[in-house]
Coordinates of C-alpha atoms and ligand atoms in Angstrom, one line a residue:
M741 CA -19.5 -18.3 -30.5
L742 CA -21.6 -16.3 -28.2
E743 CA -24.5 -14.7 -30.1
L744 CA -23.0 -11.6 -31.6
N745 CA -26.2 -10.0 -32.6
S746 CA -27.9 -10.3 -29.2
I747 CA -24.8 -8.8 -27.5
R748 CA -24.7 -6.0 -30.1
T749 CA -28.4 -5.2 -29.4
K750 CA -27.8 -5.3 -25.6
L751 CA -24.8 -3.0 -25.9
A752 CA -26.8 -0.6 -28.1
S753 CA -29.6 -0.5 -25.5
V754 CA -27.2 0.7 -22.8
K755 CA -25.3 3.0 -25.2
Q756 CA -22.1 1.0 -25.1
D757 CA -22.0 -0.4 -28.6
H758 CA -18.6 1.2 -29.2
L759 CA -17.1 -1.8 -27.4
L760 CA -17.5 -3.7 -30.6
R761 CA -15.9 -0.9 -32.7
F762 CA -12.9 -3.0 -33.6
F763 CA -14.6 -6.4 -33.5
D764 CA -14.0 -7.2 -37.2
E765 CA -10.2 -6.7 -36.8
L766 CA -10.0 -9.4 -34.2
S767 CA -8.9 -13.0 -34.7
S768 CA -11.6 -15.7 -34.1
D769 CA -10.3 -16.4 -30.6
G770 CA -10.1 -12.6 -29.9
K771 CA -13.7 -12.2 -31.0
Q772 CA -14.8 -15.0 -28.7
A773 CA -12.8 -13.6 -25.8
L774 CA -14.3 -10.1 -26.2
L775 CA -17.8 -11.5 -26.4
T776 CA -17.3 -13.7 -23.3
Q777 CA -15.9 -10.7 -21.4
I778 CA -18.8 -8.4 -22.4
A779 CA -21.3 -11.2 -21.5
S780 CA -19.8 -11.4 -18.0
L781 CA -20.5 -7.7 -17.3
D782 CA -23.7 -6.6 -15.6
L783 CA -24.8 -4.4 -18.5
D784 CA -28.2 -3.7 -17.1
A785 CA -26.6 -1.8 -14.2
V786 CA -24.4 0.3 -16.4
P787 CA -26.8 3.2 -17.3
S788 CA -27.6 3.9 -13.7
L789 CA -23.9 3.6 -12.6
I790 CA -22.9 6.1 -15.2
E791 CA -25.7 8.5 -14.2
T792 CA -25.1 8.2 -10.5
Y793 CA -21.3 7.9 -10.2
V794 CA -19.6 8.9 -13.4
K795 CA -21.5 12.0 -14.5
N796 CA -22.3 12.9 -10.9
K797 CA -20.4 12.7 -7.6
P798 CA -22.9 11.5 -5.0
A799 CA -22.3 13.2 -1.7
L800 CA -22.4 11.0 1.4
Q801 CA -25.5 11.8 3.5
L802 CA -24.3 12.1 7.1
D803 CA -26.9 12.6 9.8
L804 CA -24.8 15.1 11.8
A805 CA -27.4 15.4 14.5
T806 CA -26.9 11.8 15.6
L807 CA -23.2 11.4 14.7
E808 CA -20.9 10.4 17.6
P809 CA -17.4 9.1 17.9
A810 CA -17.3 5.4 18.2
T811 CA -16.5 3.8 21.6
Y812 CA -13.6 1.4 21.7
Y813 CA -11.7 -1.0 23.9
P814 CA -8.5 0.9 24.8
Y815 CA -5.1 -0.7 24.1
N816 CA -4.4 -0.1 27.8
H817 CA -7.0 -2.4 29.4
R818 CA -6.5 -0.6 32.7
A819 CA -7.5 2.8 31.2
P820 CA -10.0 4.4 33.6
S821 CA -12.2 5.4 30.6
R822 CA -13.0 1.8 29.9
P823 CA -11.2 -1.0 31.9
W824 CA -11.7 -4.5 30.5
D825 CA -10.5 -8.0 31.3
H826 CA -7.5 -8.5 29.0
D827 CA -6.6 -12.0 30.3
K828 CA -10.2 -13.3 30.0
Y829 CA -10.5 -12.3 26.4
T830 CA -7.0 -13.5 25.5
T831 CA -7.8 -16.9 26.9
I832 CA -11.1 -17.1 25.0
G833 CA -9.2 -16.1 21.8
E834 CA -6.5 -18.7 22.4
D835 CA -9.1 -21.4 22.9
I836 CA -10.8 -20.5 19.6
I837 CA -7.4 -20.6 17.8
R838 CA -6.6 -24.0 19.3
K839 CA -9.9 -25.4 18.2
G840 CA -9.0 -24.5 14.6
E841 CA -11.9 -22.0 14.3
I842 CA -9.8 -19.2 12.7
A843 CA -8.9 -18.6 9.1
A844 CA -6.5 -16.0 7.8
F845 CA -7.8 -13.9 4.9
V846 CA -5.7 -11.4 2.9
V847 CA -7.2 -9.1 0.3
A848 CA -4.5 -9.0 -2.4
G849 CA -6.4 -8.2 -5.5
G850 CA -5.6 -4.4 -5.7
Q851 CA -3.8 -2.7 -8.5
G852 CA -1.0 -1.3 -6.2
S853 CA -0.7 1.6 -8.6
R854 CA 0.8 4.0 -6.0
L855 CA 3.7 1.6 -5.2
G856 CA 4.5 1.1 -8.9
F857 CA 5.9 -2.4 -8.3
D858 CA 6.0 -4.7 -11.3
G859 CA 4.1 -7.7 -9.8
P860 CA 1.5 -8.5 -7.2
K861 CA 2.1 -6.3 -4.1
G862 CA 2.4 -9.3 -1.9
C863 CA 5.6 -10.2 -3.8
F864 CA 7.2 -6.9 -2.8
P865 CA 10.5 -7.3 -0.9
A866 CA 9.4 -5.8 2.5
G867 CA 11.8 -7.3 5.1
C868 CA 14.1 -4.4 6.1
I869 CA 17.2 -6.6 5.9
T870 CA 16.2 -9.9 4.4
Q871 CA 14.0 -8.4 1.8
K872 CA 11.5 -11.1 2.5
P873 CA 8.4 -10.6 0.4
L874 CA 5.2 -9.6 2.2
F875 CA 3.6 -13.0 1.5
Q876 CA 6.5 -14.7 3.2
L877 CA 6.2 -12.5 6.3
F878 CA 2.5 -13.4 6.6
A879 CA 3.3 -17.1 5.9
E880 CA 5.8 -17.1 8.7
Q881 CA 3.3 -15.7 11.1
L882 CA 1.0 -18.6 10.3
L883 CA 3.8 -21.1 10.7
A884 CA 4.6 -19.5 14.1
A885 CA 0.9 -19.8 15.1
R886 CA 0.8 -23.4 14.0
A887 CA 3.8 -24.1 16.2
R888 CA 2.5 -22.1 19.1
Y889 CA -1.1 -23.2 19.2
G890 CA -0.7 -26.8 17.8
I891 CA -3.6 -26.6 15.4
H892 CA -3.4 -30.2 14.2
H893 CA -6.7 -31.6 13.3
V894 CA -8.2 -29.9 10.3
R895 CA -10.6 -31.6 8.0
V896 CA -10.0 -30.9 4.3
G897 CA -12.1 -31.7 1.3
P898 CA -14.6 -34.5 0.9
G899 CA -14.4 -37.4 3.4
S900 CA -12.6 -36.8 6.6
T901 CA -8.9 -36.6 6.1
L902 CA -7.1 -35.2 9.1
V903 CA -4.2 -33.0 8.2
N904 CA -1.7 -31.0 10.2
A905 CA -2.5 -28.0 8.1
G906 CA -2.6 -25.2 10.7
I907 CA -4.6 -22.1 10.2
P908 CA -6.0 -22.1 6.6
W909 CA -5.1 -19.0 4.6
Y910 CA -7.4 -17.6 1.9
I911 CA -5.8 -15.2 -0.6
M912 CA -8.1 -13.0 -2.7
T913 CA -6.5 -12.0 -6.0
S914 CA -7.9 -10.4 -9.1
P915 CA -7.7 -11.2 -12.8
L916 CA -4.7 -8.9 -13.1
N917 CA -2.5 -10.7 -10.6
H918 CA -4.0 -14.2 -9.9
K919 CA -1.6 -16.2 -12.1
A920 CA 1.5 -14.3 -10.9
T921 CA 0.4 -14.7 -7.2
V922 CA -0.1 -18.5 -7.5
A923 CA 3.1 -18.9 -9.4
F924 CA 5.0 -17.0 -6.7
F925 CA 3.7 -19.3 -4.0
E926 CA 4.5 -22.4 -6.1
K927 CA 8.0 -21.1 -6.8
H928 CA 8.7 -20.6 -3.1
S929 CA 7.1 -23.9 -2.0
Y930 CA 4.4 -22.0 -0.2
F931 CA 7.0 -20.6 2.2
G932 CA 6.8 -23.8 4.2
L933 CA 3.0 -23.9 4.6
S934 CA 1.1 -26.9 3.5
P935 CA -0.4 -26.2 0.0
T936 CA -3.7 -27.8 1.3
S937 CA -4.0 -24.9 3.8
V938 CA -3.5 -22.1 1.2
R939 CA -6.4 -21.3 -1.1
F940 CA -6.5 -18.6 -3.8
F941 CA -9.6 -17.1 -5.4
Q942 CA -10.3 -14.2 -7.6
Q943 CA -12.6 -11.3 -6.9
G944 CA -14.9 -9.7 -9.5
V945 CA -14.2 -6.7 -11.8
L946 CA -16.2 -3.7 -12.9
P947 CA -15.8 -1.8 -16.1
S948 CA -13.7 1.5 -16.0
F949 CA -15.6 4.5 -17.4
D950 CA -14.4 7.5 -19.4
L951 CA -14.6 10.5 -17.1
A952 CA -15.8 12.9 -19.8
T953 CA -18.3 10.8 -21.7
G954 CA -19.3 8.0 -19.3
K955 CA -18.5 5.4 -21.9
I956 CA -16.9 2.2 -20.8
L957 CA -13.2 2.2 -22.0
L958 CA -11.5 -0.4 -24.1
S959 CA -8.0 -1.4 -22.8
S960 CA -7.2 -2.9 -26.2
K961 CA -9.2 -3.5 -29.4
G962 CA -10.3 -6.8 -28.0
E963 CA -10.6 -6.1 -24.3
V964 CA -12.8 -4.0 -22.1
A965 CA -10.9 -1.9 -19.5
T966 CA -11.9 -3.2 -16.0
N967 CA -10.7 -2.8 -12.5
P968 CA -11.1 -5.1 -9.5
D969 CA -14.3 -4.3 -7.7
G970 CA -12.7 -3.2 -4.4
H971 CA -11.9 -5.1 -1.2
G972 CA -15.7 -5.0 -0.5
G973 CA -16.0 -7.5 -3.4
A974 CA -14.5 -10.0 -0.9
I975 CA -17.9 -10.8 0.6
R976 CA -19.5 -12.2 -2.5
A977 CA -16.2 -13.6 -3.9
L978 CA -15.7 -15.6 -0.7
D979 CA -19.0 -17.3 -1.4
L980 CA -18.9 -17.6 -5.2
S981 CA -15.4 -19.1 -5.1
G982 CA -16.3 -21.8 -2.7
A983 CA -14.0 -20.5 0.0
L984 CA -16.8 -20.0 2.4
D985 CA -17.9 -23.6 2.1
D986 CA -14.3 -24.7 2.4
M987 CA -14.1 -22.8 5.7
K988 CA -17.3 -24.4 7.0
A989 CA -16.0 -27.8 6.1
R990 CA -12.9 -27.1 8.1
G991 CA -14.8 -25.9 11.1
V992 CA -13.7 -22.3 10.7
K993 CA -16.0 -19.8 12.5
H994 CA -14.1 -16.6 12.3
I995 CA -12.0 -14.9 9.6
S996 CA -9.0 -12.7 10.4
Y997 CA -9.1 -10.1 7.6
F998 CA -6.1 -8.1 6.6
Q999 CA -4.6 -6.1 3.7
V1000 CA -1.5 -7.2 1.8
D1001 CA 0.5 -4.0 2.4
N1002 CA 1.0 -4.1 6.2
P1003 CA 3.9 -6.4 7.3
H1004 CA 3.2 -5.5 11.0
V1005 CA -0.4 -6.8 11.0
R1006 CA -0.9 -9.3 13.8
I1007 CA -2.8 -11.9 11.9
V1008 CA -3.4 -14.2 14.8
D1009 CA -4.2 -12.0 17.8
P1010 CA -5.9 -13.9 20.6
T1011 CA -7.1 -10.8 22.4
F1012 CA -8.8 -9.3 19.4
I1013 CA -10.3 -12.7 18.5
G1014 CA -11.6 -13.1 22.1
L1015 CA -13.1 -9.6 22.2
H1016 CA -14.7 -10.1 18.8
A1017 CA -16.2 -13.5 19.8
A1018 CA -17.2 -12.8 23.4
A1019 CA -17.3 -9.1 24.4
P1020 CA -20.8 -8.2 25.7
D1021 CA -21.4 -5.5 23.1
S1022 CA -20.1 -7.6 20.2
S1023 CA -22.4 -9.6 17.9
A1024 CA -19.3 -11.5 16.8
Q1025 CA -20.3 -10.6 13.2
M1026 CA -17.6 -8.0 12.3
S1027 CA -15.0 -6.3 14.6
S1028 CA -12.3 -3.8 13.8
K1029 CA -9.0 -2.5 15.0
M1030 CA -8.3 1.2 15.2
L1031 CA -5.4 3.6 15.8
P1032 CA -5.8 7.0 17.4
K1033 CA -5.4 9.5 14.6
V1034 CA -2.3 11.7 15.1
A1035 CA -3.9 14.7 13.4
P1036 CA -7.3 15.7 12.0
D1037 CA -6.0 15.5 8.5
E1038 CA -4.4 12.1 8.8
K1039 CA -5.9 10.1 5.9
L1040 CA -7.6 7.4 7.8
G1041 CA -11.4 6.7 7.8
V1042 CA -12.9 7.3 11.2
F1043 CA -15.1 5.0 13.3
C1044 CA -18.3 6.8 14.2
S1045 CA -21.7 5.8 15.6
M1046 CA -24.9 7.1 14.2
Q1047 CA -28.6 6.6 14.1
R1048 CA -29.8 4.9 10.9
Q1049 CA -33.2 3.4 10.2
G1050 CA -34.2 3.4 13.8
R1051 CA -31.0 1.9 15.2
R1052 CA -27.6 3.0 16.3
V1053 CA -24.9 1.6 14.0
L1054 CA -21.1 1.7 13.8
D1055 CA -19.7 3.0 10.5
V1056 CA -16.4 4.1 9.0
I1057 CA -16.6 7.6 7.5
E1058 CA -14.0 8.1 4.9
Y1059 CA -11.4 10.9 5.6
S1060 CA -12.7 12.9 2.6
D1061 CA -16.3 12.7 3.7
M1062 CA -15.8 13.9 7.3
P1063 CA -16.6 17.6 7.7
A1064 CA -13.3 19.3 8.6
D1065 CA -14.7 21.1 11.7
L1066 CA -15.8 17.7 13.1
S1067 CA -12.4 16.1 12.3
A1068 CA -10.7 19.0 14.2
Q1069 CA -12.9 18.8 17.3
R1070 CA -10.9 18.1 20.5
L1071 CA -11.8 16.9 24.0
P1072 CA -10.9 18.9 27.1
D1073 CA -7.6 16.9 27.4
G1074 CA -6.6 18.0 23.9
S1075 CA -7.1 14.6 22.2
L1076 CA -9.1 14.4 19.0
R1077 CA -12.8 13.7 19.6
F1078 CA -13.2 11.6 16.4
V1079 CA -10.0 9.8 17.1
A1080 CA -10.6 6.2 16.0
G1081 CA -8.8 5.7 12.7
S1082 CA -9.5 2.6 10.6
I1083 CA -6.5 0.5 9.6
A1084 CA -8.4 -2.2 7.7
I1085 CA -7.9 -5.0 10.2
H1086 CA -11.1 -6.9 11.0
M1087 CA -12.5 -10.1 12.3
L1088 CA -15.6 -11.4 10.4
S1089 CA -17.7 -14.4 11.3
V1090 CA -18.2 -17.0 8.6
A1091 CA -21.9 -16.9 9.5
M1092 CA -22.1 -13.1 8.8
V1093 CA -20.3 -13.4 5.4
E1094 CA -22.7 -16.2 4.5
K1095 CA -25.7 -14.2 5.6
L1096 CA -24.7 -11.3 3.5
A1097 CA -23.4 -13.0 0.5
R1098 CA -26.4 -15.4 0.1
N1099 CA -28.9 -12.6 0.5
P1100 CA -29.9 -11.6 -3.1
A1101 CA -30.8 -8.1 -1.9
F1102 CA -27.3 -7.6 -0.4
S1103 CA -25.0 -5.0 -2.0
L1104 CA -22.4 -2.6 -0.6
P1105 CA -22.4 0.9 -1.9
Y1106 CA -20.0 2.0 -4.7
H1107 CA -17.2 4.5 -4.1
R1108 CA -15.9 6.6 -7.0
A1109 CA -12.3 7.3 -7.7
E1110 CA -10.8 9.3 -10.6
K1111 CA -7.8 7.5 -12.1
K1112 CA -5.4 7.4 -15.1
V1113 CA -6.5 4.4 -17.1
P1114 CA -4.7 3.5 -20.4
F1115 CA -7.2 3.1 -23.2
I1116 CA -7.8 2.7 -27.0
D1117 CA -8.8 5.9 -28.8
L1118 CA -12.1 5.1 -30.5
D1119 CA -11.4 7.3 -33.6
S1120 CA -7.8 6.4 -34.3
G1121 CA -7.7 2.9 -32.7
Q1122 CA -4.4 3.9 -31.1
P1123 CA -3.5 3.1 -27.5
V1124 CA -3.3 6.2 -25.2
S1125 CA -1.5 6.5 -21.9
P1126 CA -3.1 9.4 -20.1
T1127 CA -1.0 11.8 -18.0
T1128 CA -4.1 13.2 -16.1
N1129 CA -7.1 11.4 -14.7
N1130 CA -9.3 10.3 -17.5
A1131 CA -11.4 7.5 -16.0
V1132 CA -13.8 6.7 -13.2
K1133 CA -13.1 3.5 -11.3
L1134 CA -15.9 2.2 -9.0
E1135 CA -15.1 0.0 -6.0
R1136 CA -16.8 -1.5 -2.9
F1137 CA -15.3 -1.2 0.5
V1138 CA -15.4 -4.0 3.1
F1139 CA -16.0 -1.7 6.0
D1140 CA -19.4 -0.8 4.6
A1141 CA -20.5 -4.2 5.9
I1142 CA -20.0 -2.9 9.5
P1143 CA -23.3 -1.0 9.8
L1144 CA -25.1 -4.1 8.6
C1145 CA -24.0 -5.9 11.8
E1146 CA -26.1 -6.1 15.0
G1147 CA -23.3 -5.0 17.3
S1148 CA -19.7 -4.3 16.1
I1149 CA -16.8 -3.5 18.3
V1150 CA -13.6 -1.5 17.9
Y1151 CA -10.3 -2.4 19.6
E1152 CA -7.4 0.0 19.8
T1153 CA -4.0 -1.2 18.8
D1154 CA -0.6 0.4 18.9
R1155 CA 0.9 2.2 15.9
V1156 CA 4.4 0.9 16.1
E1157 CA 3.2 -2.6 16.9
E1158 CA 0.7 -3.0 14.1
F1159 CA 0.9 -0.4 11.4
A1160 CA 3.7 -0.2 8.9
P1161 CA 1.9 -0.1 5.6
I1162 CA 3.7 0.0 2.2
K1163 CA 1.4 2.0 -0.1
N1164 CA 3.8 4.5 -1.8
A1165 CA 7.2 4.3 -3.3
S1166 CA 8.4 7.1 -1.0
G1167 CA 7.2 9.4 1.8
T1168 CA 4.3 8.6 4.0
D1169 CA 3.3 4.9 4.2
S1170 CA 6.2 3.9 2.0
V1171 CA 8.9 1.3 1.8
E1172 CA 11.2 3.6 3.7
S1173 CA 8.7 4.4 6.5
S1174 CA 7.8 0.7 6.8
K1175 CA 11.4 -0.4 7.1
R1176 CA 12.1 2.3 9.7
L1177 CA 9.1 1.1 11.7
Q1178 CA 10.3 -2.5 11.5
T1179 CA 13.5 -1.5 13.2
I1180 CA 11.8 0.6 15.8
R1181 CA 9.4 -2.2 16.7
A1182 CA 12.2 -4.8 16.9
A1183 CA 14.2 -2.4 19.1
R1184 CA 11.3 -2.0 21.4
W1185 CA 10.8 -5.7 21.7
L1186 CA 14.5 -6.3 22.3
E1187 CA 14.7 -3.6 25.0
R1188 CA 11.8 -5.2 26.8
C1189 CA 14.0 -8.4 26.8
G1190 CA 16.9 -6.4 28.4
V1191 CA 18.9 -6.0 25.2
A1192 CA 20.8 -2.7 24.9
I1193 CA 20.0 -0.8 21.7
P1194 CA 22.3 2.0 20.3
K1195 CA 20.5 5.2 19.7
D1196 CA 21.1 8.3 17.6
A1197 CA 20.7 11.9 18.8
A1198 CA 17.0 11.8 18.0
G1199 CA 16.5 8.7 20.1
E1200 CA 16.0 6.4 17.1
P1201 CA 17.8 3.0 16.9
H1202 CA 21.3 3.5 15.4
C1203 CA 21.1 0.1 13.7
V1204 CA 18.8 -1.9 11.4
L1205 CA 16.9 -4.8 13.0
E1206 CA 14.6 -7.4 11.6
I1207 CA 12.9 -10.1 13.7
S1208 CA 11.4 -13.0 11.8
P1209 CA 7.9 -13.9 12.8
L1210 CA 9.3 -17.4 13.2
T1211 CA 11.4 -16.0 16.1
A1212 CA 8.6 -14.0 17.7
T1213 CA 5.4 -12.2 16.8
S1214 CA 5.3 -10.1 20.0
A1215 CA 7.7 -8.8 22.6
D1216 CA 6.5 -11.5 25.0
E1217 CA 7.3 -14.3 22.6
L1218 CA 10.8 -12.8 22.1
K1219 CA 11.5 -13.4 25.8
G1220 CA 12.1 -17.1 25.2
A1221 CA 14.6 -16.5 22.3
K1222 CA 18.4 -16.6 22.4
L1223 CA 19.3 -13.0 22.2
P1224 CA 22.5 -10.9 22.2
A1225 CA 23.2 -8.8 25.3
A1226 CA 23.6 -5.7 23.2
I1227 CA 23.3 -4.6 19.5
E1228 CA 26.4 -3.0 18.0
R1229 CA 26.1 0.6 16.8
G1230 CA 25.5 0.8 13.0
S1231 CA 25.0 -3.0 12.6
A1232 CA 22.3 -4.8 10.8
V1233 CA 20.9 -7.8 12.8
V1234 CA 18.4 -10.4 11.8
L1235 CA 16.9 -12.5 14.6
Ligands
LIG1283 P1 -5.6 0.0 -1.6 O1 -6.7 0.8 -1.3 O2 -4.2 0.3 -1.1 O3 -5.5 -0.1 -3.2 O4 -5.9 -1.5 -1.2 P2 -4.5 -0.8 -4.2 O5 -5.2 -1.1 -5.4 O6 -3.8 -2.0 -3.6 O7 -3.4 0.3 -4.4 P3 -3.4 1.6 -5.2 O8 -4.5 2.5 -4.6 O9 -3.7 1.3 -6.7 O10 -2.1 2.2 -5.0 C1 -6.0 -1.9 0.1 C2 -6.0 -3.4 0.2 O11 -7.1 -3.9 -0.5 C3 -6.8 -4.8 -1.5 C4 -5.4 -4.4 -1.9 O12 -4.7 -5.5 -2.5 C5 -4.8 -4.1 -0.5 O13 -4.5 -5.2 0.2 N1 -7.7 -4.6 -2.6 C6 -8.0 -3.4 -3.1 C7 -8.3 -5.7 -3.2 O14 -8.0 -6.9 -2.7 N2 -9.1 -5.6 -4.2 C8 -9.4 -4.4 -4.7 O15 -10.2 -4.3 -5.7 C9 -8.8 -3.2 -4.2

């Protein structure tokens, strides 16, 4: 058994000895498990975390004098504001994909508390007719890319086995959903992907703190309450898990990063890949997609540029940190000045992740959130399910790596084409809104192929439509498919 006395002394030195309050009541295995969990925590960091983030709310220091909206590559590449060579970058991206230099990477370790779904969020039935789970919709995009780009020769593992594995897919889970995620893929035979091309790994966790006292909470008598350390935990987890080395062994140079909640994300987007890799102002370290915000108070972080330590950097300012008067500023044409909203779609180079993760001085800042976290009452030993926020959860965000890059570009995408997130059970960014957008996007693609779509009085499709990624992942790809001449009013059609 791990040395009880030394752990007790350590805990006392950081004022967290209550974590062993119920130790004597535990079984021998339970005791071992608790000591192992406590030993895995970075206890030395705890006092300063409590002082800085739990007892206080650090305000973001924004240098307003140098703050500017970020420039970006407009969706319309012929826009007079910044014309750019769409075909050139698409061709570059396609070439990179064909060479097998792309990996897909989904961050799926979150708690998904807003959705309230019992299981990993990626297992959520998202297809608006088929109810295909999010993971399947992503898997089908990768199958489609394999068929389209013919990525055949991928080296896996030691030696030099050549496998038709397609684009490798890395899935970051957390201790709270790892087993269930892997089991789901196994149950569904990896949705047709080769198991050698899918790799799961877990991110780290941080303790959850009592909001009032700053003490670390116990989730049961034998377990410390923890939360996944945020999607920013991906940078270190990619390295620690061996995923980074695996990518290097496969010849992967660029990582297509996306979140588990957006069924419309275009995982393999040659134009974005080409811009990331070859645009003159890109260091090819980390690039991002953006959407024009529809209103100043839309809850998206905003891409800004600012002077920091003698150089101009790109950064994402969280919605809540942006001064309201700046968010509301408009250009003469009426559009928002700080318009570029972050939708958490990035390209990252393997070299950049390696450079950051293997630098002992590297760390991303913490972000603080107040949450309801069930806990054990230390006096009564009884479990408590709070109805108001009782805890502070700390997380790291991946976009905080952007200002660490030499030159980072932003590429505009289209809301209907690429943003249908499922975050909430109802309302904005919910199951309903995502399903509605799935039909709207499918209708748009079909109309571009000459298919007549029935509309209601508000101009919305009067039907439900779902296009499998295996049929098409863009309107252009749909042009080659066998399509009906028209869609019947009120019908539900899967293509
Ligand atoms: P969200 O910010 O939506 O958080 O995550 P969440 O935990 O999934 O959901 P709520 O806030 O509890 O409702 C955005 C993306 O980042 C991933 C999520 O899985 C999702 O894909 N994520 C978040 C992680 O992978 N790890 C984390 O620690 C946090």
